[in-house]
Amino acid sequence: TQLLEQSPQFLSIQEGENLTVYCNSSSVFSSLQWYRQEPGEGPVLLVTVVTGGEVKKLKRLTFQFGDARKDSSLHITAAQPGDTGLYLCAGGPFVGSARQLTFGSGTQLTVLP
Amino acid sequence: NAGVTQTPKFQVLKTGQSMTLQCAQDMNHEYMSWYRQDPGMGLRLIHYSVGAGITDQGEVPNGYNVSRSTTEDFPLRLLSAAPSQTSVYFCASSDLRGLGANVLTFGAGSRLTVL
């Protein structure tokens, strides 16, 4: 069974601060996705990374896939209240026709104005 | 708007009652799935389908049934509700054509409370 551990579980910061969320596993994944979920809504995809060492930027968000494809990080620069939400990472397998995702338990981010 | 539609948004059941959570998508996605979300436990896969007439079990299938008679619809049935099934349920779909990652589009969720 593949497991993904996210840290921290909860994070509360002031507007303008920087933060990093981590997603770690002992398993190797073919791809790593990050989703953001707002209260009362379903998760929405932010990014997919598929190459070891890959870095993708989405405005103030920077995503990195580890060289060994076992971990990923999400860095937010100058956080804003609109960044508040539950951040979920999800790993994709190398085998299986349905390509089932393994989800981490999530990081609840609160950005205070 | 195109996407995944779940109904109902909220439901309260008594132990032993049965009900069906509805899920429909209009994106012609082959893959559909049901997850439950509990505090601190992330999203756990209940059942999934890779096409009409094909279903399979996920990580936590006990107490739930599914069917896939059309590409668009994937209902989740609770046969005899138990308090342990109190959770938020999400339906998700994706296009598995090609060799890329399984990128999911989620519905807004159905919050179920079993008393």
CSV table of C-alpha atoms in Angstrom, one decimal:
chain,number,residue,atom,x,y,z
A,1,THR,CA,0.0,0.0,0.0
A,2,GLN,CA,1.4,3.4,-1.0
A,3,LEU,CA,1.1,6.1,1.6
A,4,LEU,CA,1.6,9.9,1.4
A,5,GLU,CA,2.3,11.9,4.5
A,6,GLN,CA,1.7,15.6,4.5
A,7,SER,CA,3.2,18.1,6.9
A,8,PRO,CA,2.3,20.2,8.6
A,9,GLN,CA,-1.3,19.1,9.2
A,10,PHE,CA,-2.3,22.6,10.2
A,11,LEU,CA,-0.7,26.0,9.4
A,12,SER,CA,-1.9,29.4,10.5
A,13,ILE,CA,0.1,32.4,9.2
A,14,GLN,CA,-0.2,36.2,8.7
A,15,GLU,CA,-0.8,37.7,5.3
A,16,GLY,CA,2.5,38.3,3.5
A,17,GLU,CA,4.4,35.4,5.1
A,18,ASN,CA,6.0,32.6,3.1
A,19,LEU,CA,5.3,28.9,3.7
A,20,THR,CA,6.1,25.5,2.5
A,21,VAL,CA,4.0,22.3,2.7
A,22,TYR,CA,5.6,18.9,2.3
A,23,CYS,CA,4.3,15.6,0.9
A,24,ASN,CA,6.5,12.6,1.5
A,25,SER,CA,6.4,8.9,0.8
A,26,SER,CA,8.6,5.8,0.8
A,27,SER,CA,7.0,4.8,-2.5
A,28,VAL,CA,7.9,6.1,-6.0
A,29,PHE,CA,5.1,7.7,-8.0
A,30,SER,CA,4.7,8.3,-11.8
A,31,SER,CA,3.2,11.7,-11.1
A,32,LEU,CA,2.3,14.0,-8.2
A,33,GLN,CA,-0.8,16.3,-8.2
A,34,TRP,CA,-1.7,19.1,-5.8
A,35,TYR,CA,-5.3,20.0,-5.2
A,36,ARG,CA,-6.9,22.9,-3.1
A,37,GLN,CA,-10.2,22.5,-1.4
A,38,GLU,CA,-12.3,25.3,0.0
A,39,PRO,CA,-15.1,24.8,2.6
A,40,GLY,CA,-18.2,23.2,1.2
A,41,GLU,CA,-16.5,22.4,-2.2
A,42,GLY,CA,-14.7,19.6,-3.8
A,43,PRO,CA,-10.9,19.6,-4.4
A,44,VAL,CA,-9.7,21.5,-7.5
A,45,LEU,CA,-6.5,20.6,-9.3
A,46,LEU,CA,-3.7,23.1,-9.0
A,47,VAL,CA,-0.9,21.3,-10.8
A,48,THR,CA,0.5,18.0,-12.0
A,49,VAL,CA,4.2,17.2,-12.0
A,50,VAL,CA,5.5,14.2,-13.8
A,51,THR,CA,9.3,14.4,-14.0
A,52,GLY,CA,11.7,13.9,-11.1
A,53,GLY,CA,13.2,17.3,-10.1
A,54,GLU,CA,10.5,19.2,-12.0
A,55,VAL,CA,9.5,22.6,-10.8
A,56,LYS,CA,6.3,24.4,-11.8
A,57,LYS,CA,5.2,27.9,-10.8
A,58,LEU,CA,1.6,29.1,-10.6
A,59,LYS,CA,1.7,32.8,-9.8
A,60,ARG,CA,2.9,32.9,-6.1
A,61,LEU,CA,2.8,29.1,-5.8
A,62,THR,CA,5.9,26.9,-6.6
A,63,PHE,CA,5.6,23.2,-6.8
A,64,GLN,CA,8.6,20.7,-6.9
A,65,PHE,CA,8.7,17.0,-7.5
A,66,GLY,CA,11.6,15.3,-5.8
A,67,ASP,CA,14.4,13.8,-7.9
A,68,ALA,CA,13.6,10.3,-6.7
A,69,ARG,CA,9.8,10.9,-7.3
A,70,LYS,CA,9.0,10.1,-3.7
A,71,ASP,CA,8.2,13.6,-2.4
A,72,SER,CA,6.9,17.0,-3.3
A,73,SER,CA,6.7,20.4,-1.9
A,74,LEU,CA,4.4,23.4,-2.3
A,75,HIS,CA,5.9,26.8,-1.5
A,76,ILE,CA,3.7,29.9,-1.3
A,77,THR,CA,5.3,33.3,-1.4
A,78,ALA,CA,3.6,36.3,0.3
A,79,ALA,CA,0.5,34.4,1.3
A,80,GLN,CA,-2.9,36.1,1.0
A,81,PRO,CA,-6.2,35.3,2.7
A,82,GLY,CA,-7.5,33.9,-0.6
A,83,ASP,CA,-4.9,31.1,-0.2
A,84,THR,CA,-6.8,29.7,2.8
A,85,GLY,CA,-7.9,26.2,2.2
A,86,LEU,CA,-7.1,22.5,2.5
A,87,TYR,CA,-4.1,21.5,0.3
A,88,LEU,CA,-4.0,17.8,-0.8
A,89,CYS,CA,-1.3,16.0,-2.6
A,90,ALA,CA,-2.0,12.9,-4.6
A,91,GLY,CA,0.4,10.4,-6.1
A,92,GLY,CA,-0.2,8.4,-9.3
A,93,PRO,CA,1.0,4.8,-9.7
A,94,PHE,CA,3.2,3.4,-12.5
A,95,VAL,CA,0.9,0.4,-12.9
A,96,GLY,CA,-2.8,-0.2,-13.1
A,97,SER,CA,-5.2,0.7,-15.9
A,98,ALA,CA,-7.3,2.9,-13.6
A,99,ARG,CA,-4.3,4.8,-12.4
A,100,GLN,CA,-5.7,5.1,-8.9
A,101,LEU,CA,-4.5,8.1,-6.9
A,102,THR,CA,-3.1,7.9,-3.4
A,103,PHE,CA,-4.1,11.0,-1.4
A,104,GLY,CA,-2.3,12.6,1.5
A,105,SER,CA,-4.2,13.6,4.6
A,106,GLY,CA,-4.0,17.3,3.7
A,107,THR,CA,-2.6,20.5,5.1
A,108,GLN,CA,-5.2,23.0,6.4
A,109,LEU,CA,-3.8,26.5,5.7
A,110,THR,CA,-5.3,29.6,7.3
A,111,VAL,CA,-3.9,33.0,6.2
A,112,LEU,CA,-4.9,35.8,8.5
A,113,PRO,CA,-5.4,39.4,7.2
B,1,ASN,CA,-21.8,24.6,-16.4
B,2,ALA,CA,-19.9,21.4,-17.4
B,3,GLY,CA,-18.7,19.3,-14.5
B,4,VAL,CA,-19.7,16.7,-11.8
B,5,THR,CA,-23.1,17.2,-10.1
B,6,GLN,CA,-23.8,15.5,-6.8
B,7,THR,CA,-27.2,15.3,-5.0
B,8,PRO,CA,-28.2,15.7,-2.3
B,9,LYS,CA,-25.9,18.2,-0.7
B,10,PHE,CA,-26.9,17.3,2.8
B,11,GLN,CA,-28.7,14.2,4.2
B,12,VAL,CA,-29.5,12.9,7.7
B,13,LEU,CA,-30.3,9.2,8.1
B,14,LYS,CA,-31.2,6.9,11.0
B,15,THR,CA,-29.2,3.8,11.5
B,16,GLY,CA,-30.4,1.0,9.3
B,17,GLN,CA,-32.0,3.2,6.6
B,18,SER,CA,-30.9,3.0,3.0
B,19,MET,CA,-30.3,5.8,0.5
B,20,THR,CA,-28.6,6.6,-2.8
B,21,LEU,CA,-26.2,9.4,-3.4
B,22,GLN,CA,-26.4,10.6,-7.0
B,23,CYS,CA,-23.5,11.6,-9.3
B,24,ALA,CA,-23.7,12.8,-12.9
B,25,GLN,CA,-21.0,14.1,-15.2
B,26,ASP,CA,-21.4,15.7,-18.6
B,27,MET,CA,-17.7,15.6,-19.8
B,28,ASN,CA,-17.9,12.1,-21.4
B,29,HIS,CA,-15.4,10.8,-18.9
B,30,GLU,CA,-14.8,7.0,-18.7
B,31,TYR,CA,-13.5,7.0,-15.2
B,32,MET,CA,-15.8,7.8,-12.2
B,33,SER,CA,-15.2,7.2,-8.5
B,34,TRP,CA,-16.6,7.8,-5.1
B,35,TYR,CA,-14.4,9.0,-2.1
B,36,ARG,CA,-15.2,9.6,1.5
B,37,GLN,CA,-13.5,12.4,3.4
B,38,ASP,CA,-13.0,12.2,7.2
B,39,PRO,CA,-11.0,14.6,9.4
B,40,GLY,CA,-7.3,13.8,9.4
B,41,MET,CA,-7.7,10.9,6.9
B,42,GLY,CA,-7.7,12.5,3.5
B,43,LEU,CA,-9.7,11.1,0.7
B,44,ARG,CA,-10.4,7.3,0.7
B,45,LEU,CA,-11.6,5.5,-2.4
B,46,ILE,CA,-14.8,3.6,-2.0
B,47,HIS,CA,-15.6,2.3,-5.5
B,48,TYR,CA,-14.7,3.2,-9.0
B,49,SER,CA,-15.6,2.5,-12.6
B,50,VAL,CA,-13.6,2.7,-15.8
B,51,GLY,CA,-16.6,2.5,-18.1
B,52,ALA,CA,-20.3,1.7,-18.3
B,53,GLY,CA,-21.0,-1.8,-17.0
B,54,ILE,CA,-17.6,-2.0,-15.2
B,55,THR,CA,-17.2,-1.3,-11.4
B,56,ASP,CA,-14.5,-2.3,-8.9
B,57,GLN,CA,-13.8,-1.9,-5.2
B,58,GLY,CA,-11.5,0.7,-3.7
B,59,GLU,CA,-9.9,0.9,-0.3
B,60,VAL,CA,-13.1,1.1,1.9
B,61,PRO,CA,-16.0,-0.6,-0.1
B,62,ASN,CA,-17.9,-2.3,2.8
B,63,GLY,CA,-21.5,-1.1,3.2
B,64,TYR,CA,-21.6,0.5,-0.2
B,65,ASN,CA,-22.8,-0.6,-3.6
B,66,VAL,CA,-22.4,1.1,-7.0
B,67,SER,CA,-23.6,0.5,-10.6
B,68,ARG,CA,-22.6,2.1,-13.9
B,69,SER,CA,-25.4,1.7,-16.4
B,70,THR,CA,-24.5,4.8,-18.4
B,71,THR,CA,-21.3,6.8,-19.0
B,72,GLU,CA,-22.9,9.8,-17.3
B,73,ASP,CA,-24.2,8.4,-14.0
B,74,PHE,CA,-22.5,6.6,-11.1
B,75,PRO,CA,-24.8,6.3,-8.0
B,76,LEU,CA,-23.6,5.2,-4.6
B,77,ARG,CA,-26.0,3.2,-2.5
B,78,LEU,CA,-25.8,2.7,1.3
B,79,LEU,CA,-27.7,-0.5,2.0
B,80,SER,CA,-28.1,-0.2,5.8
B,81,ALA,CA,-26.6,3.1,7.1
B,82,ALA,CA,-24.3,3.0,10.2
B,83,PRO,CA,-23.0,5.9,12.3
B,84,SER,CA,-19.5,5.0,11.0
B,85,GLN,CA,-20.7,6.1,7.5
B,86,THR,CA,-21.1,9.7,8.7
B,87,SER,CA,-18.8,11.5,6.4
B,88,VAL,CA,-18.5,13.8,3.4
B,89,TYR,CA,-18.8,11.9,0.1
B,90,PHE,CA,-17.2,13.1,-3.1
B,91,CYS,CA,-17.8,11.9,-6.6
B,92,ALA,CA,-15.0,12.4,-9.1
B,93,SER,CA,-14.4,11.7,-12.8
B,94,SER,CA,-11.6,11.8,-15.3
B,95,ASP,CA,-10.6,11.1,-18.8
B,96,LEU,CA,-8.3,8.1,-18.9
B,97,ARG,CA,-7.6,8.2,-22.6
B,98,GLY,CA,-3.9,8.6,-23.3
B,99,LEU,CA,-1.1,7.8,-20.9
B,100,GLY,CA,-1.1,10.9,-18.7
B,101,ALA,CA,-1.9,11.2,-15.1
B,102,ASN,CA,-5.4,10.5,-13.8
B,103,VAL,CA,-6.5,14.1,-13.2
B,104,LEU,CA,-9.8,14.2,-11.2
B,105,THR,CA,-12.7,16.6,-11.5
B,106,PHE,CA,-14.7,16.5,-8.2
B,107,GLY,CA,-18.3,17.3,-7.4
B,108,ALA,CA,-19.1,19.7,-4.5
B,109,GLY,CA,-19.7,16.8,-2.1
B,110,SER,CA,-22.6,15.3,-0.1
B,111,ARG,CA,-22.5,15.6,3.7
B,112,LEU,CA,-24.2,12.5,5.3
B,113,THR,CA,-25.0,12.2,9.0
B,114,VAL,CA,-26.2,8.8,10.3
B,115,LEU,CA,-27.8,9.0,13.8
